[in-house]
Amino acid sequence: FCLAGIVLLDNPYLILWMATAICFINLSQELHKWSHMSSSQVSAWINFLQELNIIVSRKSHLAHHRPPFEGNYCIVSGHCNPFLDNTGFFRGLESIVFSITGNMPR
């Protein structure tokens, strides 16, 4: 979708925005992937950034995959998790999805 938009659009600002969005989307997925890998599977500098909590750490993110599965959804740095969890932000989104689709959260 984004790549097709870049090719078909003639607005340089929109093209730049879409290219930047693609880069950050890809980066966020890499950060998420690294949070699932053991420290021996990633570069030392990734471990360093995780230890400093600059990017999401394994411990922080993997809490999201343990019961009761109610928090720690942020996959880039995890810095927003306390606020979003305490305000019920994701519970609210799940309620909206349920009201529209009838699908219960897992």
mmCIF file of N, CA and C in Angstrom:
data_model
loop_
_atom_site.group_PDB
_atom_site.id
_atom_site.type_symbol
_atom_site.label_atom_id
_atom_site.label_comp_id
_atom_site.label_asym_id
_atom_site.label_seq_id
_atom_site.Cartn_x
_atom_site.Cartn_y
_atom_site.Cartn_z
ATOM 1 N N PHE A 1 0.825 -1.198 0.000
ATOM 2 C CA PHE A 1 0.000 0.000 0.000
ATOM 3 C C PHE A 1 0.867 1.258 0.000
ATOM 4 N N CYS A 2 1.771 1.361 0.947
ATOM 5 C CA CYS A 2 2.611 2.568 1.027
ATOM 6 C C CYS A 2 3.545 2.677 -0.166
ATOM 7 N N LEU A 3 4.127 1.554 -0.572
ATOM 8 C CA LEU A 3 5.034 1.596 -1.721
ATOM 9 C C LEU A 3 4.290 2.001 -2.983
ATOM 10 N N ALA A 4 3.072 1.488 -3.156
ATOM 11 C CA ALA A 4 2.273 1.872 -4.319
ATOM 12 C C ALA A 4 1.970 3.364 -4.272
ATOM 13 N N GLY A 5 1.691 3.879 -3.081
ATOM 14 C CA GLY A 5 1.424 5.304 -2.930
ATOM 15 C C GLY A 5 2.614 6.153 -3.300
ATOM 16 N N ILE A 6 3.799 5.710 -2.926
ATOM 17 C CA ILE A 6 5.013 6.463 -3.255
ATOM 18 C C ILE A 6 5.195 6.538 -4.765
ATOM 19 N N VAL A 7 4.930 5.448 -5.449
ATOM 20 C CA VAL A 7 5.106 5.403 -6.900
ATOM 21 C C VAL A 7 4.046 6.247 -7.604
ATOM 22 N N LEU A 8 2.827 6.237 -7.106
ATOM 23 C CA LEU A 8 1.719 6.878 -7.806
ATOM 24 C C LEU A 8 1.515 8.349 -7.453
ATOM 25 N N LEU A 9 2.086 8.813 -6.376
ATOM 26 C CA LEU A 9 1.857 10.192 -5.956
ATOM 27 C C LEU A 9 2.906 11.127 -6.528
ATOM 28 N N ASP A 10 2.505 12.379 -6.721
ATOM 29 C CA ASP A 10 3.467 13.356 -7.228
ATOM 30 C C ASP A 10 3.762 14.465 -6.214
ATOM 31 N N ASN A 11 3.192 14.378 -5.016
ATOM 32 C CA ASN A 11 3.456 15.360 -3.970
ATOM 33 C C ASN A 11 4.711 14.937 -3.206
ATOM 34 N N PRO A 12 5.798 15.696 -3.312
ATOM 35 C CA PRO A 12 7.050 15.274 -2.673
ATOM 36 C C PRO A 12 6.954 15.193 -1.151
ATOM 37 N N TYR A 13 6.129 16.026 -0.527
ATOM 38 C CA TYR A 13 5.985 15.978 0.931
ATOM 39 C C TYR A 13 5.262 14.706 1.370
ATOM 40 N N LEU A 14 4.253 14.330 0.623
ATOM 41 C CA LEU A 14 3.533 13.104 0.939
ATOM 42 C C LEU A 14 4.412 11.882 0.687
ATOM 43 N N ILE A 15 5.187 11.925 -0.371
ATOM 44 C CA ILE A 15 6.123 10.829 -0.651
ATOM 45 C C ILE A 15 7.138 10.707 0.479
ATOM 46 N N LEU A 16 7.676 11.829 0.932
ATOM 47 C CA LEU A 16 8.633 11.815 2.040
ATOM 48 C C LEU A 16 7.986 11.281 3.308
ATOM 49 N N TRP A 17 6.762 11.711 3.591
ATOM 50 C CA TRP A 17 6.052 11.238 4.777
ATOM 51 C C TRP A 17 5.847 9.731 4.713
ATOM 52 N N MET A 18 5.408 9.236 3.558
ATOM 53 C CA MET A 18 5.160 7.801 3.421
ATOM 54 C C MET A 18 6.452 6.998 3.522
ATOM 55 N N ALA A 19 7.518 7.482 2.923
ATOM 56 C CA ALA A 19 8.803 6.778 3.006
ATOM 57 C C ALA A 19 9.295 6.736 4.451
ATOM 58 N N THR A 20 9.130 7.841 5.166
ATOM 59 C CA THR A 20 9.527 7.881 6.576
ATOM 60 C C THR A 20 8.674 6.926 7.400
ATOM 61 N N ALA A 21 7.376 6.908 7.145
ATOM 62 C CA ALA A 21 6.478 6.003 7.866
ATOM 63 C C ALA A 21 6.882 4.553 7.638
ATOM 64 N N ILE A 22 7.207 4.204 6.396
ATOM 65 C CA ILE A 22 7.635 2.837 6.090
ATOM 66 C C ILE A 22 8.885 2.483 6.886
ATOM 67 N N CYS A 23 9.833 3.389 6.936
ATOM 68 C CA CYS A 23 11.077 3.135 7.682
ATOM 69 C C CYS A 23 10.797 2.908 9.162
ATOM 70 N N PHE A 24 9.960 3.749 9.763
ATOM 71 C CA PHE A 24 9.675 3.609 11.194
ATOM 72 C C PHE A 24 8.821 2.384 11.497
ATOM 73 N N ILE A 25 7.917 2.030 10.607
ATOM 74 C CA ILE A 25 7.132 0.808 10.795
ATOM 75 C C ILE A 25 8.060 -0.398 10.780
ATOM 76 N N ASN A 26 8.969 -0.435 9.821
ATOM 77 C CA ASN A 26 9.922 -1.543 9.759
ATOM 78 C C ASN A 26 10.810 -1.580 10.993
ATOM 79 N N LEU A 27 11.275 -0.424 11.443
ATOM 80 C CA LEU A 27 12.111 -0.369 12.637
ATOM 81 C C LEU A 27 11.354 -0.875 13.860
ATOM 82 N N SER A 28 10.103 -0.487 14.000
ATOM 83 C CA SER A 28 9.334 -0.939 15.166
ATOM 84 C C SER A 28 9.192 -2.457 15.171
ATOM 85 N N GLN A 29 9.044 -3.044 14.000
ATOM 86 C CA GLN A 29 8.944 -4.502 13.939
ATOM 87 C C GLN A 29 10.272 -5.180 14.289
ATOM 88 N N GLU A 30 11.373 -4.573 13.911
ATOM 89 C CA GLU A 30 12.688 -5.102 14.295
ATOM 90 C C GLU A 30 12.880 -5.025 15.806
ATOM 91 N N LEU A 31 12.507 -3.892 16.400
ATOM 92 C CA LEU A 31 12.620 -3.749 17.851
ATOM 93 C C LEU A 31 11.781 -4.806 18.554
ATOM 94 N N HIS A 32 10.593 -5.049 18.045
ATOM 95 C CA HIS A 32 9.721 -6.073 18.615
ATOM 96 C C HIS A 32 10.358 -7.453 18.477
ATOM 97 N N LYS A 33 10.910 -7.732 17.318
ATOM 98 C CA LYS A 33 11.566 -9.025 17.104
ATOM 99 C C LYS A 33 12.707 -9.219 18.092
ATOM 100 N N TRP A 34 13.523 -8.185 18.291
ATOM 101 C CA TRP A 34 14.665 -8.289 19.201
ATOM 102 C C TRP A 34 14.214 -8.534 20.636
ATOM 103 N N SER A 35 13.032 -8.035 21.001
ATOM 104 C CA SER A 35 12.550 -8.251 22.369
ATOM 105 C C SER A 35 12.164 -9.708 22.605
ATOM 106 N N HIS A 36 12.020 -10.477 21.539
ATOM 107 C CA HIS A 36 11.707 -11.903 21.656
ATOM 108 C C HIS A 36 12.946 -12.785 21.547
ATOM 109 N N MET A 37 14.070 -12.216 21.201
ATOM 110 C CA MET A 37 15.292 -12.997 20.997
ATOM 111 C C MET A 37 16.152 -12.980 22.256
ATOM 112 N N SER A 38 16.919 -14.041 22.439
ATOM 113 C CA SER A 38 17.816 -14.089 23.597
ATOM 114 C C SER A 38 18.984 -13.136 23.376
ATOM 115 N N SER A 39 19.656 -12.795 24.459
ATOM 116 C CA SER A 39 20.762 -11.835 24.362
ATOM 117 C C SER A 39 21.882 -12.345 23.469
ATOM 118 N N SER A 40 22.034 -13.656 23.360
ATOM 119 C CA SER A 40 23.088 -14.200 22.496
ATOM 120 C C SER A 40 22.717 -14.141 21.016
ATOM 121 N N GLN A 41 21.458 -13.896 20.712
ATOM 122 C CA GLN A 41 21.000 -13.858 19.323
ATOM 123 C C GLN A 41 21.028 -12.464 18.710
ATOM 124 N N VAL A 42 21.276 -11.441 19.518
ATOM 125 C CA VAL A 42 21.298 -10.075 18.997
ATOM 126 C C VAL A 42 22.658 -9.450 19.251
ATOM 127 N N SER A 43 22.923 -8.366 18.574
ATOM 128 C CA SER A 43 24.201 -7.661 18.725
ATOM 129 C C SER A 43 24.347 -7.086 20.129
ATOM 130 N N ALA A 44 25.587 -6.880 20.512
ATOM 131 C CA ALA A 44 25.876 -6.318 21.834
ATOM 132 C C ALA A 44 25.240 -4.944 21.998
ATOM 133 N N TRP A 45 25.229 -4.150 20.929
ATOM 134 C CA TRP A 45 24.658 -2.812 21.056
ATOM 135 C C TRP A 45 23.151 -2.860 21.257
ATOM 136 N N ILE A 46 22.468 -3.892 20.751
ATOM 137 C CA ILE A 46 21.032 -4.057 20.997
ATOM 138 C C ILE A 46 20.812 -4.381 22.469
ATOM 139 N N ASN A 47 21.623 -5.300 23.004
ATOM 140 C CA ASN A 47 21.535 -5.618 24.434
ATOM 141 C C ASN A 47 21.772 -4.376 25.278
ATOM 142 N N PHE A 48 22.739 -3.568 24.880
ATOM 143 C CA PHE A 48 23.061 -2.340 25.606
ATOM 144 C C PHE A 48 21.863 -1.388 25.614
ATOM 145 N N LEU A 49 21.249 -1.187 24.450
ATOM 146 C CA LEU A 49 20.085 -0.300 24.360
ATOM 147 C C LEU A 49 18.906 -0.839 25.170
ATOM 148 N N GLN A 50 18.747 -2.168 25.187
ATOM 149 C CA GLN A 50 17.677 -2.756 25.991
ATOM 150 C C GLN A 50 17.951 -2.585 27.486
ATOM 151 N N GLU A 51 19.191 -2.754 27.890
ATOM 152 C CA GLU A 51 19.542 -2.585 29.306
ATOM 153 C C GLU A 51 19.310 -1.152 29.769
ATOM 154 N N LEU A 52 19.527 -0.191 28.883
ATOM 155 C CA LEU A 52 19.303 1.218 29.215
ATOM 156 C C LEU A 52 17.834 1.629 29.075
ATOM 157 N N ASN A 53 16.987 0.703 28.653
ATOM 158 C CA ASN A 53 15.561 0.965 28.404
ATOM 159 C C ASN A 53 15.337 2.030 27.342
ATOM 160 N N ILE A 54 16.255 2.124 26.402
ATOM 161 C CA ILE A 54 16.067 3.016 25.257
ATOM 162 C C ILE A 54 15.136 2.343 24.253
ATOM 163 N N ILE A 55 15.307 1.037 24.094
ATOM 164 C CA ILE A 55 14.367 0.236 23.312
ATOM 165 C C ILE A 55 13.774 -0.806 24.252
ATOM 166 N N VAL A 56 12.643 -1.362 23.883
ATOM 167 C CA VAL A 56 11.920 -2.259 24.780
ATOM 168 C C VAL A 56 12.783 -3.470 25.147
ATOM 169 N N SER A 57 12.812 -3.762 26.426
ATOM 170 C CA SER A 57 13.617 -4.884 26.915
ATOM 171 C C SER A 57 12.833 -6.184 26.805
ATOM 172 N N ARG A 58 13.544 -7.288 26.864
ATOM 173 C CA ARG A 58 12.893 -8.589 26.837
ATOM 174 C C ARG A 58 11.937 -8.729 28.017
ATOM 175 N N LYS A 59 12.431 -8.400 29.201
ATOM 176 C CA LYS A 59 11.626 -8.560 30.416
ATOM 177 C C LYS A 59 10.345 -7.736 30.334
ATOM 178 N N SER A 60 10.472 -6.502 29.917
ATOM 179 C CA SER A 60 9.307 -5.622 29.828
ATOM 180 C C SER A 60 8.301 -6.144 28.812
ATOM 181 N N HIS A 61 8.767 -6.503 27.639
ATOM 182 C CA HIS A 61 7.833 -6.921 26.603
ATOM 183 C C HIS A 61 7.266 -8.308 26.863
ATOM 184 N N LEU A 62 8.079 -9.227 27.345
ATOM 185 C CA LEU A 62 7.589 -10.592 27.537
ATOM 186 C C LEU A 62 6.533 -10.667 28.632
ATOM 187 N N ALA A 63 6.458 -9.652 29.503
ATOM 188 C CA ALA A 63 5.370 -9.600 30.481
ATOM 189 C C ALA A 63 4.020 -9.535 29.764
ATOM 190 N N HIS A 64 4.012 -9.002 28.566
ATOM 191 C CA HIS A 64 2.802 -8.911 27.742
ATOM 192 C C HIS A 64 2.318 -10.298 27.311
ATOM 193 N N HIS A 65 3.212 -11.260 27.264
ATOM 194 C CA HIS A 65 2.870 -12.610 26.804
ATOM 195 C C HIS A 65 2.575 -13.563 27.955
ATOM 196 N N ARG A 66 2.436 -13.049 29.170
ATOM 197 C CA ARG A 66 2.123 -13.870 30.338
ATOM 198 C C ARG A 66 0.755 -13.464 30.888
ATOM 199 N N PRO A 67 0.042 -14.439 31.455
ATOM 200 C CA PRO A 67 -1.259 -14.097 32.044
ATOM 201 C C PRO A 67 -1.108 -12.989 33.066
ATOM 202 N N PRO A 68 -2.034 -12.087 33.161
ATOM 203 C CA PRO A 68 -3.366 -12.082 32.553
ATOM 204 C C PRO A 68 -3.438 -11.389 31.187
ATOM 205 N N PHE A 69 -2.316 -11.131 30.535
ATOM 206 C CA PHE A 69 -2.287 -10.557 29.178
ATOM 207 C C PHE A 69 -3.015 -9.214 29.099
ATOM 208 N N GLU A 70 -2.824 -8.370 30.077
ATOM 209 C CA GLU A 70 -3.577 -7.120 30.136
ATOM 210 C C GLU A 70 -2.728 -5.868 30.023
ATOM 211 N N GLY A 71 -1.468 -5.966 29.643
ATOM 212 C CA GLY A 71 -0.665 -4.760 29.580
ATOM 213 C C GLY A 71 0.628 -4.964 28.828
ATOM 214 N N ASN A 72 1.454 -3.930 28.878
ATOM 215 C CA ASN A 72 2.766 -3.937 28.218
ATOM 216 C C ASN A 72 2.658 -4.195 26.719
ATOM 217 N N TYR A 73 1.769 -3.478 26.062
ATOM 218 C CA TYR A 73 1.575 -3.655 24.630
ATOM 219 C C TYR A 73 2.582 -2.898 23.767
ATOM 220 N N CYS A 74 3.243 -1.908 24.314
ATOM 221 C CA CYS A 74 4.128 -1.060 23.509
ATOM 222 C C CYS A 74 5.381 -1.821 23.093
ATOM 223 N N ILE A 75 5.724 -1.752 21.810
ATOM 224 C CA ILE A 75 6.808 -2.583 21.284
ATOM 225 C C ILE A 75 8.054 -1.811 20.885
ATOM 226 N N VAL A 76 8.061 -0.492 21.036
ATOM 227 C CA VAL A 76 9.237 0.281 20.630
ATOM 228 C C VAL A 76 10.145 0.558 21.815
ATOM 229 N N SER A 77 9.640 1.256 22.813
ATOM 230 C CA SER A 77 10.484 1.552 23.974
ATOM 231 C C SER A 77 9.863 1.069 25.274
ATOM 232 N N GLY A 78 8.569 0.913 25.304
ATOM 233 C CA GLY A 78 7.882 0.526 26.525
ATOM 234 C C GLY A 78 7.635 1.686 27.476
ATOM 235 N N HIS A 79 8.097 2.875 27.139
ATOM 236 C CA HIS A 79 7.962 4.018 28.041
ATOM 237 C C HIS A 79 6.509 4.423 28.270
ATOM 238 N N CYS A 80 5.648 4.163 27.320
ATOM 239 C CA CYS A 80 4.240 4.552 27.462
ATOM 240 C C CYS A 80 3.405 3.494 28.183
ATOM 241 N N ASN A 81 3.964 2.311 28.409
ATOM 242 C CA ASN A 81 3.194 1.240 29.037
ATOM 243 C C ASN A 81 2.556 1.626 30.363
ATOM 244 N N PRO A 82 3.285 2.216 31.320
ATOM 245 C CA PRO A 82 2.636 2.534 32.603
ATOM 246 C C PRO A 82 1.417 3.444 32.438
ATOM 247 N N PHE A 83 1.553 4.493 31.658
ATOM 248 C CA PHE A 83 0.432 5.418 31.454
ATOM 249 C C PHE A 83 -0.734 4.724 30.759
ATOM 250 N N LEU A 84 -0.453 4.025 29.662
ATOM 251 C CA LEU A 84 -1.522 3.382 28.901
ATOM 252 C C LEU A 84 -2.186 2.266 29.698
ATOM 253 N N ASP A 85 -1.400 1.519 30.466
ATOM 254 C CA ASP A 85 -1.973 0.450 31.285
ATOM 255 C C ASP A 85 -2.822 1.022 32.418
ATOM 256 N N ASN A 86 -2.312 2.048 33.093
ATOM 257 C CA ASN A 86 -3.033 2.624 34.239
ATOM 258 C C ASN A 86 -4.306 3.356 33.844
ATOM 259 N N THR A 87 -4.349 3.890 32.642
ATOM 260 C CA THR A 87 -5.551 4.605 32.200
ATOM 261 C C THR A 87 -6.566 3.683 31.531
ATOM 262 N N GLY A 88 -6.204 2.424 31.316
ATOM 263 C CA GLY A 88 -7.120 1.493 30.663
ATOM 264 C C GLY A 88 -7.274 1.750 29.178
ATOM 265 N N PHE A 89 -6.267 2.371 28.575
ATOM 266 C CA PHE A 89 -6.333 2.734 27.158
ATOM 267 C C PHE A 89 -6.626 1.520 26.272
ATOM 268 N N PHE A 90 -5.858 0.449 26.450
ATOM 269 C CA PHE A 90 -6.038 -0.715 25.580
ATOM 270 C C PHE A 90 -7.327 -1.462 25.903
ATOM 271 N N ARG A 91 -7.745 -1.461 27.166
ATOM 272 C CA ARG A 91 -9.042 -2.053 27.523
ATOM 273 C C ARG A 91 -10.156 -1.286 26.801
ATOM 274 N N GLY A 92 -10.020 0.025 26.727
ATOM 275 C CA GLY A 92 -11.004 0.834 26.011
ATOM 276 C C GLY A 92 -11.053 0.494 24.532
ATOM 277 N N LEU A 93 -9.879 0.338 23.926
ATOM 278 C CA LEU A 93 -9.845 -0.049 22.509
ATOM 279 C C LEU A 93 -10.479 -1.417 22.301
ATOM 280 N N GLU A 94 -10.193 -2.349 23.220
ATOM 281 C CA GLU A 94 -10.786 -3.682 23.103
ATOM 282 C C GLU A 94 -12.304 -3.615 23.227
ATOM 283 N N SER A 95 -12.814 -2.742 24.085
ATOM 284 C CA SER A 95 -14.264 -2.577 24.226
ATOM 285 C C SER A 95 -14.881 -2.052 22.937
ATOM 286 N N ILE A 96 -14.195 -1.114 22.304
ATOM 287 C CA ILE A 96 -14.689 -0.569 21.035
ATOM 288 C C ILE A 96 -14.711 -1.652 19.965
ATOM 289 N N VAL A 97 -13.633 -2.412 19.863
ATOM 290 C CA VAL A 97 -13.579 -3.500 18.877
ATOM 291 C C VAL A 97 -14.687 -4.512 19.154
ATOM 292 N N PHE A 98 -14.894 -4.851 20.433
ATOM 293 C CA PHE A 98 -15.949 -5.804 20.781
ATOM 294 C C PHE A 98 -17.322 -5.268 20.396
ATOM 295 N N SER A 99 -17.567 -3.983 20.660
ATOM 296 C CA SER A 99 -18.884 -3.417 20.345
ATOM 297 C C SER A 99 -19.148 -3.388 18.840
ATOM 298 N N ILE A 100 -18.099 -3.271 18.053
ATOM 299 C CA ILE A 100 -18.258 -3.229 16.597
ATOM 300 C C ILE A 100 -18.325 -4.624 15.995
ATOM 301 N N THR A 101 -17.442 -5.525 16.471
ATOM 302 C CA THR A 101 -17.296 -6.834 15.826
ATOM 303 C C THR A 101 -17.904 -7.990 16.603
ATOM 304 N N GLY A 102 -18.086 -7.817 17.910
ATOM 305 C CA GLY A 102 -18.549 -8.931 18.736
ATOM 306 C C GLY A 102 -17.441 -9.895 19.110
ATOM 307 N N ASN A 103 -16.215 -9.596 18.698
ATOM 308 C CA ASN A 103 -15.079 -10.464 19.018
ATOM 309 C C ASN A 103 -14.514 -10.104 20.383
ATOM 310 N N MET A 104 -14.402 -11.116 21.242
ATOM 311 C CA MET A 104 -13.849 -10.923 22.583
ATOM 312 C C MET A 104 -12.329 -10.874 22.506
ATOM 313 N N PRO A 105 -11.695 -10.065 23.382
ATOM 314 C CA PRO A 105 -10.225 -10.087 23.445
ATOM 315 C C PRO A 105 -9.757 -11.464 23.900
ATOM 316 N N ARG A 106 -8.590 -11.865 23.439
ATOM 317 C CA ARG A 106 -8.059 -13.176 23.841
ATOM 318 C C ARG A 106 -7.495 -13.115 25.222
#
